[in-house]
PDB file of C-alpha atoms and ligand atoms in Angstrom:
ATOM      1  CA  UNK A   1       1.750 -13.859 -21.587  1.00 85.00           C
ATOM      2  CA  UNK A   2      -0.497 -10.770 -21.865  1.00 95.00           C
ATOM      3  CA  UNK A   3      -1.121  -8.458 -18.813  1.00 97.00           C
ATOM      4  CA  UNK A   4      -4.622 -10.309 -18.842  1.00 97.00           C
ATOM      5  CA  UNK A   5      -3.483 -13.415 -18.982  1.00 97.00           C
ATOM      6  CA  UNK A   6      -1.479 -12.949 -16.271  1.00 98.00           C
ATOM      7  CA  UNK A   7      -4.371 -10.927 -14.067  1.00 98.00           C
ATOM      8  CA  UNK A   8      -6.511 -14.070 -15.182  1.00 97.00           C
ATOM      9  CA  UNK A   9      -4.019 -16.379 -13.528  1.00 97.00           C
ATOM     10  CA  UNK A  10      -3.294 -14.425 -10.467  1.00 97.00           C
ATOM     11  CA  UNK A  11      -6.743 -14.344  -9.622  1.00 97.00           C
ATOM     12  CA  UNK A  12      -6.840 -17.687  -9.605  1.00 97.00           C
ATOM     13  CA  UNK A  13      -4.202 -18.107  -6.925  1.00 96.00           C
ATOM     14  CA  UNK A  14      -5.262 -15.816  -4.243  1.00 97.00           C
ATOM     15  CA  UNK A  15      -8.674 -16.212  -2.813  1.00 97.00           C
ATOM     16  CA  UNK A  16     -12.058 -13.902  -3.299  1.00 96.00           C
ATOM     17  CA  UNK A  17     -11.704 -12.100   0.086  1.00 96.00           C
ATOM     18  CA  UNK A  18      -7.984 -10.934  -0.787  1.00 98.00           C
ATOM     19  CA  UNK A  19      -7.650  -7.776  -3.106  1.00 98.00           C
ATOM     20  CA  UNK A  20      -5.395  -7.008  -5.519  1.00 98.00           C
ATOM     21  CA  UNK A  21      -3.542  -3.963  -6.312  1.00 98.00           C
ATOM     22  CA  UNK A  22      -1.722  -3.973  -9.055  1.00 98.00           C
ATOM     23  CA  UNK A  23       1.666  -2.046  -9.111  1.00 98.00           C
ATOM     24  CA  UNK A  24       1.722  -0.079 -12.233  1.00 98.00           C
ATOM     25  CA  UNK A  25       4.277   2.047 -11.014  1.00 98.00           C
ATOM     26  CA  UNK A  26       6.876   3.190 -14.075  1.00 96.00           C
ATOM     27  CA  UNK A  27       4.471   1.444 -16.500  1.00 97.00           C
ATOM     28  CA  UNK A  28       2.514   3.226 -19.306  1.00 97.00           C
ATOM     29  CA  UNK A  29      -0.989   4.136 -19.626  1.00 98.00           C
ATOM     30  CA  UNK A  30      -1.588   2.142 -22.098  1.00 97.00           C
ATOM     31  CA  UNK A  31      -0.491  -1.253 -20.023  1.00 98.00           C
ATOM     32  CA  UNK A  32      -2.885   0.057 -17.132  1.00 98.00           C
ATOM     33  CA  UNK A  33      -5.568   0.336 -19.518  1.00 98.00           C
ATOM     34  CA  UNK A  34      -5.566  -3.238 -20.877  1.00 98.00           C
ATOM     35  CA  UNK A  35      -5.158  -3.810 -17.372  1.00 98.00           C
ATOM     36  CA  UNK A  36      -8.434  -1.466 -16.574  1.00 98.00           C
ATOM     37  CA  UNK A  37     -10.030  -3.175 -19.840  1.00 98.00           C
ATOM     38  CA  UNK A  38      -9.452  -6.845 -18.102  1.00 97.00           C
ATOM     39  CA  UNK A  39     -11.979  -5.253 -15.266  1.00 98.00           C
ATOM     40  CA  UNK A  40      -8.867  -4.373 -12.927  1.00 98.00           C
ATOM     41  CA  UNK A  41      -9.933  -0.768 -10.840  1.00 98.00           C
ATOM     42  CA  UNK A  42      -7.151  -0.908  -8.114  1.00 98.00           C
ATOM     43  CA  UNK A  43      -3.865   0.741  -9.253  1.00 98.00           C
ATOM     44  CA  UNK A  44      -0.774   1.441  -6.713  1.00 98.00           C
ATOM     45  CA  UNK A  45       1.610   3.630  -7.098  1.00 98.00           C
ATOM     46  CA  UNK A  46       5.380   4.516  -5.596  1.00 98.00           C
ATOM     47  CA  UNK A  47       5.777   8.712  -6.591  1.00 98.00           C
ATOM     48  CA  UNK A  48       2.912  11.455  -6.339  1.00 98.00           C
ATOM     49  CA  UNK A  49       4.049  12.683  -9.809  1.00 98.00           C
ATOM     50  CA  UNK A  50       3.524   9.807 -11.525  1.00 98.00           C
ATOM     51  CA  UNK A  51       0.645   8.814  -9.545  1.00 98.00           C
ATOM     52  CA  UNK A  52      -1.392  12.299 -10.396  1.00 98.00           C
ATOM     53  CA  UNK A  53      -0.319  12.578 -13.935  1.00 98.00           C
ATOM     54  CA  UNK A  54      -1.996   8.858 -14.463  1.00 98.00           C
ATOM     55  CA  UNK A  55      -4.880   9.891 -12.299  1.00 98.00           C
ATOM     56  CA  UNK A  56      -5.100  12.582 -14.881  1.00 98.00           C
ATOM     57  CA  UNK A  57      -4.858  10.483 -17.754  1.00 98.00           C
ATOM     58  CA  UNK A  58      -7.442   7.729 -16.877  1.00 98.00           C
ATOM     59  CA  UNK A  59     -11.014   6.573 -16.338  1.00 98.00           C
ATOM     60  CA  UNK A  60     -12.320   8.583 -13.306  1.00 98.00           C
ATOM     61  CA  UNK A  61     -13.356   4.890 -11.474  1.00 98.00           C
ATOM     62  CA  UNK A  62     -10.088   3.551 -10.787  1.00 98.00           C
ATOM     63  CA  UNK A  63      -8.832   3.859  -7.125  1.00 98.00           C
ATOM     64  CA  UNK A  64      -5.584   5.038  -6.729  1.00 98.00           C
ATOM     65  CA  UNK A  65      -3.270   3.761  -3.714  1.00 98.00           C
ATOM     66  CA  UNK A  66      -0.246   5.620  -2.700  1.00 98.00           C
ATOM     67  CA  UNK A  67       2.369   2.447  -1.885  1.00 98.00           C
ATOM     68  CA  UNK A  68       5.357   4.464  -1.584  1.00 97.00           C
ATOM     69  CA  UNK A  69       7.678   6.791   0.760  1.00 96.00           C
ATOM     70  CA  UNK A  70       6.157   9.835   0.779  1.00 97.00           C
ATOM     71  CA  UNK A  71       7.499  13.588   1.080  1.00 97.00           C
ATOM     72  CA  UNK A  72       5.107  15.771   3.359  1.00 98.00           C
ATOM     73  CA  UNK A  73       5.358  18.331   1.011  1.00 98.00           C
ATOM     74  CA  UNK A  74       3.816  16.389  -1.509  1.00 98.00           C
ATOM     75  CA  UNK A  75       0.685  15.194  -0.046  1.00 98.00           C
ATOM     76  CA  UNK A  76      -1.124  18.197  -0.985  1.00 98.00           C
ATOM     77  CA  UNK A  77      -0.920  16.654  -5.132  1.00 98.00           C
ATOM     78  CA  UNK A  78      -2.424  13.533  -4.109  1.00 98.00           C
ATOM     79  CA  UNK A  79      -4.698  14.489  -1.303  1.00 98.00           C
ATOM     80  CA  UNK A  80      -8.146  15.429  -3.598  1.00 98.00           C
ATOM     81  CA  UNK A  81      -7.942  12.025  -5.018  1.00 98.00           C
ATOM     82  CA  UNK A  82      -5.814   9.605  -3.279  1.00 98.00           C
ATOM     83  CA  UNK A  83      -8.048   6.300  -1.987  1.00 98.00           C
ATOM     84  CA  UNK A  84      -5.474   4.458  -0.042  1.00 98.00           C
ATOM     85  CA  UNK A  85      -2.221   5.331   1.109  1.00 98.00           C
ATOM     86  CA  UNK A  86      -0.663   1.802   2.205  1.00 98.00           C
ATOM     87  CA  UNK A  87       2.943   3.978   3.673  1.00 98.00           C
ATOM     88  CA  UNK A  88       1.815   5.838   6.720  1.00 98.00           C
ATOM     89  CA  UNK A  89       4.754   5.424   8.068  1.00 96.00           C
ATOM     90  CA  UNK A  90       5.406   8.604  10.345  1.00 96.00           C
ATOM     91  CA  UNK A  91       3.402  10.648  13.007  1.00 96.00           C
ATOM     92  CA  UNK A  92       4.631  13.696  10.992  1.00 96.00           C
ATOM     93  CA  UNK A  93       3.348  12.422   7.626  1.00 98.00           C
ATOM     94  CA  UNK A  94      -0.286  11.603   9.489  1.00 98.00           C
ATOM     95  CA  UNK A  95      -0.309  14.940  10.645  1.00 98.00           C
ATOM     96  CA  UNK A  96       0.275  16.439   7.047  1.00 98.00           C
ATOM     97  CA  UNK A  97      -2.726  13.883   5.537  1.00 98.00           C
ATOM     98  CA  UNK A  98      -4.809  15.056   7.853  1.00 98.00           C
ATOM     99  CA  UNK A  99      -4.033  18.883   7.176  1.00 98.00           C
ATOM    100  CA  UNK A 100      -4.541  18.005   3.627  1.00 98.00           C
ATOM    101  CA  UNK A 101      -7.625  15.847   4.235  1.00 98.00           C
ATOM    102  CA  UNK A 102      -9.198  18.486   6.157  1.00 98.00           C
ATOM    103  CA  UNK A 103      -8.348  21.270   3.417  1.00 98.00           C
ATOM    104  CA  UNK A 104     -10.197  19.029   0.772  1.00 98.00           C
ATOM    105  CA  UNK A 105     -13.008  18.484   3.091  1.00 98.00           C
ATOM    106  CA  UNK A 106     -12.578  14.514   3.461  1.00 98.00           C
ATOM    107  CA  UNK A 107     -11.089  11.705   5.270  1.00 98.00           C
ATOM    108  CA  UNK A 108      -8.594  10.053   3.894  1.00 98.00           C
ATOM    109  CA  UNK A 109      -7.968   6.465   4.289  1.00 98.00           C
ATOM    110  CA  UNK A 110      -4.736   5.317   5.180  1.00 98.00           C
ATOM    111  CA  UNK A 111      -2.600   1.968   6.627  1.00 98.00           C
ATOM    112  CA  UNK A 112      -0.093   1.890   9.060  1.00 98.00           C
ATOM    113  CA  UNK A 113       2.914   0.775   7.957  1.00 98.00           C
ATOM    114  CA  UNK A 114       5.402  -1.048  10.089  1.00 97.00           C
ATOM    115  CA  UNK A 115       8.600  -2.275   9.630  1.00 96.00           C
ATOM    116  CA  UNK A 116       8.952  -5.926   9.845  1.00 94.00           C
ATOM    117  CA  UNK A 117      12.129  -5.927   7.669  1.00 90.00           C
ATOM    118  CA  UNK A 118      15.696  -6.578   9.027  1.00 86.00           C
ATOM    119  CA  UNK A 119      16.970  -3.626   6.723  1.00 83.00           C
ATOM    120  CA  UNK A 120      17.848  -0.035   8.231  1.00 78.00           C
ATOM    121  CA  UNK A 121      16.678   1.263   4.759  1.00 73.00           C
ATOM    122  CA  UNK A 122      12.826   0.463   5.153  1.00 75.00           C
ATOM    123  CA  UNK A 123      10.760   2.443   6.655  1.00 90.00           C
ATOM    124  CA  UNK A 124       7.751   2.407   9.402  1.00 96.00           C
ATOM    125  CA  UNK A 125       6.582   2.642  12.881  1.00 97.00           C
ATOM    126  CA  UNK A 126       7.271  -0.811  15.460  1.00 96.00           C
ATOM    127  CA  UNK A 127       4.473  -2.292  17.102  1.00 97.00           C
ATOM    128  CA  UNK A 128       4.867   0.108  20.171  1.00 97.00           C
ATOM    129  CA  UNK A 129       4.938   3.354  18.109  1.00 97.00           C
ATOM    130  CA  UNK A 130       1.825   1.711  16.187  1.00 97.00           C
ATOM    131  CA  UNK A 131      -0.309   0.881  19.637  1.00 97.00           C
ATOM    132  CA  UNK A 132       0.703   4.377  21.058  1.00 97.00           C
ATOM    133  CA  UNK A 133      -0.068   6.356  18.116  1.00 97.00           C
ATOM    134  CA  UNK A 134      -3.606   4.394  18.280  1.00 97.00           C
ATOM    135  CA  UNK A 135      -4.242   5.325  21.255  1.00 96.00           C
ATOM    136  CA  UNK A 136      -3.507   8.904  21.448  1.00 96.00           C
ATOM    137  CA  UNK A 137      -5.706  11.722  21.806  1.00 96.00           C
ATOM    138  CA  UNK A 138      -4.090  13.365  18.733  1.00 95.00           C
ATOM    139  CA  UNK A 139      -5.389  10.351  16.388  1.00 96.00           C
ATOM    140  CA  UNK A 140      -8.259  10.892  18.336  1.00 95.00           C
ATOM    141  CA  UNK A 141      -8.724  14.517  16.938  1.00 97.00           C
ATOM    142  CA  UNK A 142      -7.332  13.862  13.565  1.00 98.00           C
ATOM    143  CA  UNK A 143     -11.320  13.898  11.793  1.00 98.00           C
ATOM    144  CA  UNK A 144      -9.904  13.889   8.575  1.00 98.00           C
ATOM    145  CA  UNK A 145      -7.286  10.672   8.611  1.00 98.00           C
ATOM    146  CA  UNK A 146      -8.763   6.952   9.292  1.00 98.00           C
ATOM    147  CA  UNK A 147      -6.409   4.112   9.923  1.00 98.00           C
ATOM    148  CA  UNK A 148      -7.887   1.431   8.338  1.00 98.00           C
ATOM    149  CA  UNK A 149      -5.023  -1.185   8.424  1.00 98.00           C
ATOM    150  CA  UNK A 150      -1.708  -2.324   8.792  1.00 98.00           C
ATOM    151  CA  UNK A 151       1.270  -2.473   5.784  1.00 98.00           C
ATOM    152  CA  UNK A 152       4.450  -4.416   5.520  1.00 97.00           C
ATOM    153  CA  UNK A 153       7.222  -5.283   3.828  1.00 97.00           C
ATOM    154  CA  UNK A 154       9.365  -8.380   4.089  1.00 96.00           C
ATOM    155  CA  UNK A 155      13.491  -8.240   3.877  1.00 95.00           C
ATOM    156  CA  UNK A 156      14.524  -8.592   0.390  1.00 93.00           C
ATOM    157  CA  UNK A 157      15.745 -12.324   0.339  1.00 94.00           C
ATOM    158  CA  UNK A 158      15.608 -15.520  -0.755  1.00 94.00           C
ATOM    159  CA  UNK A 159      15.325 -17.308   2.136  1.00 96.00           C
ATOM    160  CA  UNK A 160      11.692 -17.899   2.840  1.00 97.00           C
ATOM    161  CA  UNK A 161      11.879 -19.040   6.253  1.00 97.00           C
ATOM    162  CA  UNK A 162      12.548 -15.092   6.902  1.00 97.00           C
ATOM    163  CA  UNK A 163      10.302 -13.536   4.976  1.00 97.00           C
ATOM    164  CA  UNK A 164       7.205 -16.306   6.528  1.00 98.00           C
ATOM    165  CA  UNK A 165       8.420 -14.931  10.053  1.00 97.00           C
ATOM    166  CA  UNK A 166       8.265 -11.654   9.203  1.00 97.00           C
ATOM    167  CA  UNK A 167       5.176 -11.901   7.884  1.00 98.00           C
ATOM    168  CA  UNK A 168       3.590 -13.662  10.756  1.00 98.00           C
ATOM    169  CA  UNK A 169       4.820 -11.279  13.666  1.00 97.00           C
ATOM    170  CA  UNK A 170       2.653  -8.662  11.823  1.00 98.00           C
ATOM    171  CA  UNK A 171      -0.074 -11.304  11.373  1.00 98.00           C
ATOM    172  CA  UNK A 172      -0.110 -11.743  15.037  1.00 98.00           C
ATOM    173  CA  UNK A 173       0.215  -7.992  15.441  1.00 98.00           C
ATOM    174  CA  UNK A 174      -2.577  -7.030  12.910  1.00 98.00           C
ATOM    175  CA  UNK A 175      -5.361  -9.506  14.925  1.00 98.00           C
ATOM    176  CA  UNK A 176      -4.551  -7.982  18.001  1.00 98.00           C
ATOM    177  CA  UNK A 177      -4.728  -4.619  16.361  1.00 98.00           C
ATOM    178  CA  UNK A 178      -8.260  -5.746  14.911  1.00 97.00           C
ATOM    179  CA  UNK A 179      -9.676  -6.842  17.476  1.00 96.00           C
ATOM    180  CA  UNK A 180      -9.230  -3.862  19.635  1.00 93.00           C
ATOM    181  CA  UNK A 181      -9.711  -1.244  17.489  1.00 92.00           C
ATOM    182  CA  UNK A 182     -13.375  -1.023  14.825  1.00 89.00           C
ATOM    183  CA  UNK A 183     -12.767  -0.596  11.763  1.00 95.00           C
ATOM    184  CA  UNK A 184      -9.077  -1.612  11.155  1.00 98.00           C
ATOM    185  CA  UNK A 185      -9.700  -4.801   9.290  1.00 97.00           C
ATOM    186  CA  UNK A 186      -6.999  -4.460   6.187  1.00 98.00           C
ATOM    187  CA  UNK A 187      -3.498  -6.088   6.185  1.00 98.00           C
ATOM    188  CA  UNK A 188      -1.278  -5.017   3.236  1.00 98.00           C
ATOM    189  CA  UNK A 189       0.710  -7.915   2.581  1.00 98.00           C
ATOM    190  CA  UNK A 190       2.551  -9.716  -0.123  1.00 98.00           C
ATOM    191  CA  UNK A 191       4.283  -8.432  -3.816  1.00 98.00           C
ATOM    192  CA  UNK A 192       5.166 -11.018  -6.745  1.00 97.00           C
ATOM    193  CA  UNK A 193       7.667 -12.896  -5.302  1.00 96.00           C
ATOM    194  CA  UNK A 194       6.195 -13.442  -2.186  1.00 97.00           C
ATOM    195  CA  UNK A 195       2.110 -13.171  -1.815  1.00 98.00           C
ATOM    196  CA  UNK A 196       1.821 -17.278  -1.528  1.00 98.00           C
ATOM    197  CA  UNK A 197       3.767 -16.423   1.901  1.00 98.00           C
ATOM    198  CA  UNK A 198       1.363 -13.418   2.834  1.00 98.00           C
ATOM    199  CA  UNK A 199      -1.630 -15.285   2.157  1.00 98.00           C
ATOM    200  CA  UNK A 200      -0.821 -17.716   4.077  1.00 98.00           C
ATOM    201  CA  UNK A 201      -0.194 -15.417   6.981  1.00 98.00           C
ATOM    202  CA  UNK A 202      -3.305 -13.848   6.548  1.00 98.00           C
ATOM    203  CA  UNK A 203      -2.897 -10.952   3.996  1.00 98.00           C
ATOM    204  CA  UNK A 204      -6.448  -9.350   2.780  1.00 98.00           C
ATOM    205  CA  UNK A 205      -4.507  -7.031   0.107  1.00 98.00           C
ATOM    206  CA  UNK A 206      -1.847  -8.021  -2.158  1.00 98.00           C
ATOM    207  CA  UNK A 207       0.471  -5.511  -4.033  1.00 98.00           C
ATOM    208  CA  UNK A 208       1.791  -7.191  -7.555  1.00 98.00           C
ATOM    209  CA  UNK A 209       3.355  -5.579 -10.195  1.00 98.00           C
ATOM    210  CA  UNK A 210       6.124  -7.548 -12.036  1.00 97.00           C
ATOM    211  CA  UNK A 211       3.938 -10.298 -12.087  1.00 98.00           C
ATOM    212  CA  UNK A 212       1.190  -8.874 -13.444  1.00 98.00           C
ATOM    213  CA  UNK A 213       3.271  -5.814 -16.155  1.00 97.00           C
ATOM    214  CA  UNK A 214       6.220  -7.574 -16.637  1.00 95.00           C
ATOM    215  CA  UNK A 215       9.933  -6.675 -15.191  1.00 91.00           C
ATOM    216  CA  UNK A 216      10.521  -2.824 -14.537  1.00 88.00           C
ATOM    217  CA  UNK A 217      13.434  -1.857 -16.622  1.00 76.00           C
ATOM    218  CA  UNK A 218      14.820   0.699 -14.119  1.00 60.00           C
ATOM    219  CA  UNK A 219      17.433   1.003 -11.380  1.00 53.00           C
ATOM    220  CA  UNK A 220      15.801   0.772  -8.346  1.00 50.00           C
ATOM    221  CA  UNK A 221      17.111   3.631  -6.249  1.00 43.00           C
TER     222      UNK A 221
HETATM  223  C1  LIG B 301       6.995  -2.029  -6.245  1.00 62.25           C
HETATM  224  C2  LIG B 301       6.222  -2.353  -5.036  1.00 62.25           C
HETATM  225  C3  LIG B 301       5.372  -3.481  -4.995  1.00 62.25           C
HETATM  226  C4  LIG B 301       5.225  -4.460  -6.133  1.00 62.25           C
HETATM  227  O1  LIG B 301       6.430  -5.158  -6.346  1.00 62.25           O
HETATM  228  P1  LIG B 301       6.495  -6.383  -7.366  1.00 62.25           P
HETATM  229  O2  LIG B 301       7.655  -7.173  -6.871  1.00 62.25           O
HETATM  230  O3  LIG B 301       6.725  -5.814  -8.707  1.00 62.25           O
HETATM  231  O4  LIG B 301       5.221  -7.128  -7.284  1.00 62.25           O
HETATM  232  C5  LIG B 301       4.641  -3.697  -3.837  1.00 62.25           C
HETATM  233  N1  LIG B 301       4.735  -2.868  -2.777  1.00 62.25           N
HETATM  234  C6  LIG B 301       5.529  -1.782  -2.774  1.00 62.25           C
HETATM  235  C7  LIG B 301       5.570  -0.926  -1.566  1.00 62.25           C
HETATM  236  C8  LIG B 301       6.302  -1.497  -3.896  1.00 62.25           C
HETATM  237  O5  LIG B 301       7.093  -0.410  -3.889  1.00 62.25           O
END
């Protein structure tokens, strides 16, 4: 199956209203390129160095979204270009975007990220931290961050029982979220193995890579 084929088919299975990033992280130009070719503009990414050298490389009208953990002192690479970053996950980190935001004379989108996961290693804020930081007069004079959405990842398991609840405890989360705040109205939701799940639990923006390049032959640290 060629990267096409396999955009062709995914396509098929998630609905119009749901957008698709595809994970080219550790992939080559050339596969984003047949991927780019295909008609594909959204392109995530999990390091800024990888993510800037590709933004270097390619056509000027793909969006790049930063998917990843993200070192504040880093943000400055990314920050002239960046068009989502799905892993705001810290009030420090919002506080550097912003700085970097304001230095390049724009806002920069962003999505919350919270952790939904069981496991101690991923990262984000809980649904308290998220409704505080909301509401606080420092988001309130950040001019040069927007929230735009919420961003999760399910445990890394089989059982899909788990990864459905997880899923819909930040469903639940992300309506209430909506509906009291304009202008948050994106819920990052859903890789290869499990976007079926996240659709059904109300995803608008799904996050594939194997699925759509092929296994990543790499250690994942
Ligand atoms: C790698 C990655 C994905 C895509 O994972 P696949 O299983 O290859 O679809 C999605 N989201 C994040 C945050 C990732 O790091």
């Amino acid at each position: 199956m060629s990267i096409k084929d396999n955009l062709e088919n995914i396509n098929l299975k998630i609905p119009s209203e749901v957008s698709l990033v595809a994970v080219s992280k550790t992939k080559p130009i050339s596969d984003i390129l047949e991927a780019y070719e295909y008609g594909q503009r959204v392109f995530g990414e999990n390091k800024i160095q990888e993510l800037v050298e590709k933004h270097n490389k390619l056509p000027k009208d793909i969006e790049w979204h930063m998917i990843g953990h993200i070192q504040r002192n880093k943000v400055k690479y990314m920050a002239p270009f960046v068009s989502l970053i799905h892993s705001a996950d810290s009030y420090r980190l919002i506080k550097e975007i912003n700085k970097q935001g304001k230095i390049n004379n724009r806002v920069i989108n962003c999505l919350l990220q919270i952790k939904i996961a069981s496991e101690e290693s991923k990262f984000g804020f809980t649904e308290t931290e998220a409704t505080d930081f909301l509401n606080s007069d420092e988001y309130v004079s950040f001019k040069n961050i927007k929230i735009i959405g919420l961003m999760g990842m399910a445990t890394f398991t089989d059982d899909q029982r788990k990864i459905d609840q997880e899923f819909n405890k930040l469903k639940i989360f992300y309506e209430k979220v909506n509906r009291s705040n304009s202008g948050i109205n994106i819920l990052s939701i859903g890789m290869s193995d499990d976007y079926p799940i996240a659709i059904r639990n109300g995803s608008t923006m799904v996050r594939i890579g194997s699925s759509i390049f092929g296994k990543r032959n790499y250690i994942k640290k």
